[in-house]
Amino acid sequence: MDVAPRDTQQMLRGYKKQFHEDLDYNLSLIKERLPSDNLILEQFVIGRLGKKRVVIAYLNDLANPDIVAQIRTKIRAIKAETLLDSSYLERNIENSNLSPFPQVETAIQPDLTEAALIQGRIAILLDGSPDILLAPTTFFDLMDTPEDAYSRWFIAANFFRIARYIMFLMAASLPAFYIALTSHNPEMLPTRLAMLIAASAEGSPFPVYFEAFVMMGVVEAVRLILIRVPNQIGSAIAIFAGIVLVGAGLSARIFGEIIVMVVTLTAIVSFAIPNYDLRSAVRIIQFFTMILSTMFGMFGFAVAFFYIGIHLVSLKSFGIPYMAPFAPVEASGWGHTVLRDNTVAMAQDETYQPLSKAETTLEKGDHDE
């Protein structure tokens, strides 16, 4: 079957085939990658008018049976006329619809699905959708890339993985941090830097926070145009229009040079986040932190990230803590999820594994007490 490639990410190494809209073809790819007797495929039919086949795939000896039962129950509880895309499944099975953070990962590569199944996760396939849902999902799963596993040198893999974490923090906090410092707490800046920022803002008719919101709005407008414009010429026109608009604002002294640098850097580092849904969540967080920083300065900035931190550590995906194995700390998962060990084979962790019989007995005894 001929499958048109989708340029969601550049694959430097690894399996080049991608999933297709045909469910049987996708299942054949999974069976080809995992010809195991433990591979279980369960099929459901969802939709009153347009009936669609939904299949959950997992390895019977590795998947947590409680998580499999949760997913099975949630899929059976879906009452819909039809399912147009896997996103309709996602929004019906995830734990929190109010959270900006995705609790289910999407994949289009069979090798990523294979790795997820070996880790004890469950793949959910919908007939007519090329996007495979992987559950449960943690924050570190969403920050992972195939190059981390395929890279020959584990030190390089860890370097780039840590760099992505740093760029994630920069994308979420840089505009708000700049607003908080320059608008409310300039005494925290070094003297020379404060003088440079003041010189940059001289002549601008608007306060710093207004400039930041306008510039971030321009970036979002360019992003939306790039998605909607159907060809490369239109994309070039959108980028050119954004550059001309910013250049005109600088020439007319409507914007300062420093805020342009801050917003541009924020836009660049945000593309280091591999998962699109997580990247969208960061774009929402940017405006949330900017609003609180505009109102309360560094106090508002600290409150915003304290609230986000509390939300992340309390969020769960099918009973699995979203920040595992970082919070709670699980040492077995650090070499596979947070960092990458120098291993000759695929590292294993216990994040998604079912409890052993001894642990299950102990846990039941604690509940009885």
PDB file of N, CA and C in Angstrom, residues 168-213:
ATOM      1  N   PHE A 168      12.054  23.898  27.123  1.00  0.00           N
ATOM      2  CA  PHE A 168      10.653  23.856  27.555  1.00  0.00           C
ATOM      3  C   PHE A 168      10.406  24.915  28.636  1.00  0.00           C
ATOM      4  N   LEU A 169      11.294  24.990  29.629  1.00  0.00           N
ATOM      5  CA  LEU A 169      11.155  25.989  30.693  1.00  0.00           C
ATOM      6  C   LEU A 169      11.267  27.406  30.138  1.00  0.00           C
ATOM      7  N   MET A 170      12.174  27.603  29.199  1.00  0.00           N
ATOM      8  CA  MET A 170      12.322  28.932  28.602  1.00  0.00           C
ATOM      9  C   MET A 170      11.069  29.325  27.827  1.00  0.00           C
ATOM     10  N   ALA A 171      10.514  28.395  27.052  1.00  0.00           N
ATOM     11  CA  ALA A 171       9.316  28.700  26.265  1.00  0.00           C
ATOM     12  C   ALA A 171       8.140  29.052  27.165  1.00  0.00           C
ATOM     13  N   ALA A 172       8.049  28.394  28.314  1.00  0.00           N
ATOM     14  CA  ALA A 172       6.917  28.629  29.208  1.00  0.00           C
ATOM     15  C   ALA A 172       7.070  29.888  30.045  1.00  0.00           C
ATOM     16  N   SER A 173       8.314  30.313  30.296  1.00  0.00           N
ATOM     17  CA  SER A 173       8.519  31.352  31.309  1.00  0.00           C
ATOM     18  C   SER A 173       9.156  32.644  30.819  1.00  0.00           C
ATOM     19  N   LEU A 174       9.831  32.635  29.666  1.00  0.00           N
ATOM     20  CA  LEU A 174      10.652  33.787  29.285  1.00  0.00           C
ATOM     21  C   LEU A 174       9.866  35.093  29.152  1.00  0.00           C
ATOM     22  N   PRO A 175       8.752  35.155  28.395  1.00  0.00           N
ATOM     23  CA  PRO A 175       8.042  36.445  28.297  1.00  0.00           C
ATOM     24  C   PRO A 175       7.515  36.941  29.637  1.00  0.00           C
ATOM     25  N   ALA A 176       6.963  36.025  30.443  1.00  0.00           N
ATOM     26  CA  ALA A 176       6.428  36.433  31.748  1.00  0.00           C
ATOM     27  C   ALA A 176       7.545  36.911  32.666  1.00  0.00           C
ATOM     28  N   PHE A 177       8.678  36.233  32.637  1.00  0.00           N
ATOM     29  CA  PHE A 177       9.816  36.619  33.482  1.00  0.00           C
ATOM     30  C   PHE A 177      10.316  38.013  33.093  1.00  0.00           C
ATOM     31  N   TYR A 178      10.358  38.294  31.792  1.00  0.00           N
ATOM     32  CA  TYR A 178      10.791  39.616  31.325  1.00  0.00           C
ATOM     33  C   TYR A 178       9.813  40.702  31.770  1.00  0.00           C
ATOM     34  N   ILE A 179       8.520  40.424  31.656  1.00  0.00           N
ATOM     35  CA  ILE A 179       7.514  41.399  32.082  1.00  0.00           C
ATOM     36  C   ILE A 179       7.619  41.661  33.575  1.00  0.00           C
ATOM     37  N   ALA A 180       7.756  40.598  34.366  1.00  0.00           N
ATOM     38  CA  ALA A 180       7.815  40.749  35.824  1.00  0.00           C
ATOM     39  C   ALA A 180       9.014  41.587  36.240  1.00  0.00           C
ATOM     40  N   LEU A 181      10.160  41.336  35.616  1.00  0.00           N
ATOM     41  CA  LEU A 181      11.365  42.065  36.010  1.00  0.00           C
ATOM     42  C   LEU A 181      11.315  43.524  35.580  1.00  0.00           C
ATOM     43  N   THR A 182      10.937  43.782  34.338  1.00  0.00           N
ATOM     44  CA  THR A 182      11.013  45.149  33.816  1.00  0.00           C
ATOM     45  C   THR A 182       9.864  46.031  34.295  1.00  0.00           C
ATOM     46  N   SER A 183       8.684  45.471  34.512  1.00  0.00           N
ATOM     47  CA  SER A 183       7.522  46.281  34.876  1.00  0.00           C
ATOM     48  C   SER A 183       7.374  46.484  36.379  1.00  0.00           C
ATOM     49  N   HIS A 184       7.757  45.471  37.160  1.00  0.00           N
ATOM     50  CA  HIS A 184       7.494  45.539  38.599  1.00  0.00           C
ATOM     51  C   HIS A 184       8.748  45.450  39.459  1.00  0.00           C
ATOM     52  N   ASN A 185       9.730  44.694  39.033  1.00  0.00           N
ATOM     53  CA  ASN A 185      10.897  44.459  39.885  1.00  0.00           C
ATOM     54  C   ASN A 185      12.206  44.736  39.158  1.00  0.00           C
ATOM     55  N   PRO A 186      12.398  45.951  38.651  1.00  0.00           N
ATOM     56  CA  PRO A 186      13.652  46.251  37.934  1.00  0.00           C
ATOM     57  C   PRO A 186      14.868  46.243  38.857  1.00  0.00           C
ATOM     58  N   GLU A 187      14.664  46.357  40.164  1.00  0.00           N
ATOM     59  CA  GLU A 187      15.794  46.349  41.096  1.00  0.00           C
ATOM     60  C   GLU A 187      16.514  44.998  41.116  1.00  0.00           C
ATOM     61  N   MET A 188      15.864  43.956  40.604  1.00  0.00           N
ATOM     62  CA  MET A 188      16.489  42.636  40.571  1.00  0.00           C
ATOM     63  C   MET A 188      17.413  42.465  39.375  1.00  0.00           C
ATOM     64  N   LEU A 189      17.393  43.410  38.444  1.00  0.00           N
ATOM     65  CA  LEU A 189      18.243  43.333  37.256  1.00  0.00           C
ATOM     66  C   LEU A 189      19.616  43.932  37.539  1.00  0.00           C
ATOM     67  N   PRO A 190      20.683  43.403  36.918  1.00  0.00           N
ATOM     68  CA  PRO A 190      21.984  44.086  36.980  1.00  0.00           C
ATOM     69  C   PRO A 190      21.874  45.492  36.393  1.00  0.00           C
ATOM     70  N   THR A 191      22.666  46.407  36.912  1.00  0.00           N
ATOM     71  CA  THR A 191      22.542  47.816  36.533  1.00  0.00           C
ATOM     72  C   THR A 191      22.720  48.025  35.029  1.00  0.00           C
ATOM     73  N   ARG A 192      23.743  47.416  34.450  1.00  0.00           N
ATOM     74  CA  ARG A 192      24.005  47.622  33.024  1.00  0.00           C
ATOM     75  C   ARG A 192      22.870  47.060  32.173  1.00  0.00           C
ATOM     76  N   LEU A 193      22.358  45.895  32.581  1.00  0.00           N
ATOM     77  CA  LEU A 193      21.245  45.309  31.822  1.00  0.00           C
ATOM     78  C   LEU A 193      20.001  46.166  31.953  1.00  0.00           C
ATOM     79  N   ALA A 194      19.744  46.691  33.145  1.00  0.00           N
ATOM     80  CA  ALA A 194      18.577  47.552  33.337  1.00  0.00           C
ATOM     81  C   ALA A 194      18.682  48.809  32.476  1.00  0.00           C
ATOM     82  N   MET A 195      19.897  49.354  32.338  1.00  0.00           N
ATOM     83  CA  MET A 195      20.097  50.549  31.513  1.00  0.00           C
ATOM     84  C   MET A 195      19.877  50.226  30.032  1.00  0.00           C
ATOM     85  N   LEU A 196      20.319  49.050  29.593  1.00  0.00           N
ATOM     86  CA  LEU A 196      20.104  48.657  28.203  1.00  0.00           C
ATOM     87  C   LEU A 196      18.618  48.491  27.905  1.00  0.00           C
ATOM     88  N   ILE A 197      17.888  47.872  28.819  1.00  0.00           N
ATOM     89  CA  ILE A 197      16.450  47.687  28.618  1.00  0.00           C
ATOM     90  C   ILE A 197      15.737  49.030  28.600  1.00  0.00           C
ATOM     91  N   ALA A 198      16.143  49.944  29.507  1.00  0.00           N
ATOM     92  CA  ALA A 198      15.527  51.270  29.544  1.00  0.00           C
ATOM     93  C   ALA A 198      15.802  52.037  28.257  1.00  0.00           C
ATOM     94  N   ALA A 199      17.029  51.919  27.733  1.00  0.00           N
ATOM     95  CA  ALA A 199      17.366  52.600  26.475  1.00  0.00           C
ATOM     96  C   ALA A 199      16.577  52.008  25.310  1.00  0.00           C
ATOM     97  N   SER A 200      16.363  50.685  25.340  1.00  0.00           N
ATOM     98  CA  SER A 200      15.598  50.047  24.272  1.00  0.00           C
ATOM     99  C   SER A 200      14.142  50.498  24.282  1.00  0.00           C
ATOM    100  N   ALA A 201      13.581  50.683  25.486  1.00  0.00           N
ATOM    101  CA  ALA A 201      12.172  51.071  25.593  1.00  0.00           C
ATOM    102  C   ALA A 201      11.956  52.572  25.443  1.00  0.00           C
ATOM    103  N   GLU A 202      13.043  53.342  25.387  1.00  0.00           N
ATOM    104  CA  GLU A 202      12.905  54.799  25.280  1.00  0.00           C
ATOM    105  C   GLU A 202      12.243  55.177  23.961  1.00  0.00           C
ATOM    106  N   GLY A 203      11.247  55.996  24.019  1.00  0.00           N
ATOM    107  CA  GLY A 203      10.533  56.442  22.839  1.00  0.00           C
ATOM    108  C   GLY A 203       9.333  55.597  22.504  1.00  0.00           C
ATOM    109  N   SER A 204       9.207  54.412  23.102  1.00  0.00           N
ATOM    110  CA  SER A 204       8.050  53.563  22.834  1.00  0.00           C
ATOM    111  C   SER A 204       6.827  54.107  23.571  1.00  0.00           C
ATOM    112  N   PRO A 205       5.686  54.249  22.899  1.00  0.00           N
ATOM    113  CA  PRO A 205       4.506  54.834  23.554  1.00  0.00           C
ATOM    114  C   PRO A 205       3.748  53.854  24.444  1.00  0.00           C
ATOM    115  N   PHE A 206       4.143  52.585  24.441  1.00  0.00           N
ATOM    116  CA  PHE A 206       3.381  51.573  25.177  1.00  0.00           C
ATOM    117  C   PHE A 206       4.239  50.952  26.278  1.00  0.00           C
ATOM    118  N   PRO A 207       3.611  50.481  27.344  1.00  0.00           N
ATOM    119  CA  PRO A 207       4.363  49.787  28.394  1.00  0.00           C
ATOM    120  C   PRO A 207       4.876  48.434  27.900  1.00  0.00           C
ATOM    121  N   VAL A 208       5.804  47.863  28.672  1.00  0.00           N
ATOM    122  CA  VAL A 208       6.465  46.626  28.258  1.00  0.00           C
ATOM    123  C   VAL A 208       5.472  45.487  28.102  1.00  0.00           C
ATOM    124  N   TYR A 209       4.540  45.363  29.038  1.00  0.00           N
ATOM    125  CA  TYR A 209       3.604  44.244  28.973  1.00  0.00           C
ATOM    126  C   TYR A 209       2.714  44.320  27.726  1.00  0.00           C
ATOM    127  N   PHE A 210       2.349  45.548  27.301  1.00  0.00           N
ATOM    128  CA  PHE A 210       1.541  45.690  26.084  1.00  0.00           C
ATOM    129  C   PHE A 210       2.353  45.254  24.866  1.00  0.00           C
ATOM    130  N   GLU A 211       3.614  45.664  24.808  1.00  0.00           N
ATOM    131  CA  GLU A 211       4.481  45.247  23.711  1.00  0.00           C
ATOM    132  C   GLU A 211       4.594  43.722  23.667  1.00  0.00           C
ATOM    133  N   ALA A 212       4.748  43.094  24.847  1.00  0.00           N
ATOM    134  CA  ALA A 212       4.905  41.642  24.906  1.00  0.00           C
ATOM    135  C   ALA A 212       3.657  40.927  24.390  1.00  0.00           C
ATOM    136  N   PHE A 213       2.494  41.386  24.813  1.00  0.00           N
ATOM    137  CA  PHE A 213       1.257  40.749  24.365  1.00  0.00           C
ATOM    138  C   PHE A 213       1.059  40.923  22.858  1.00  0.00           C
TER     139      PHE A 213
END
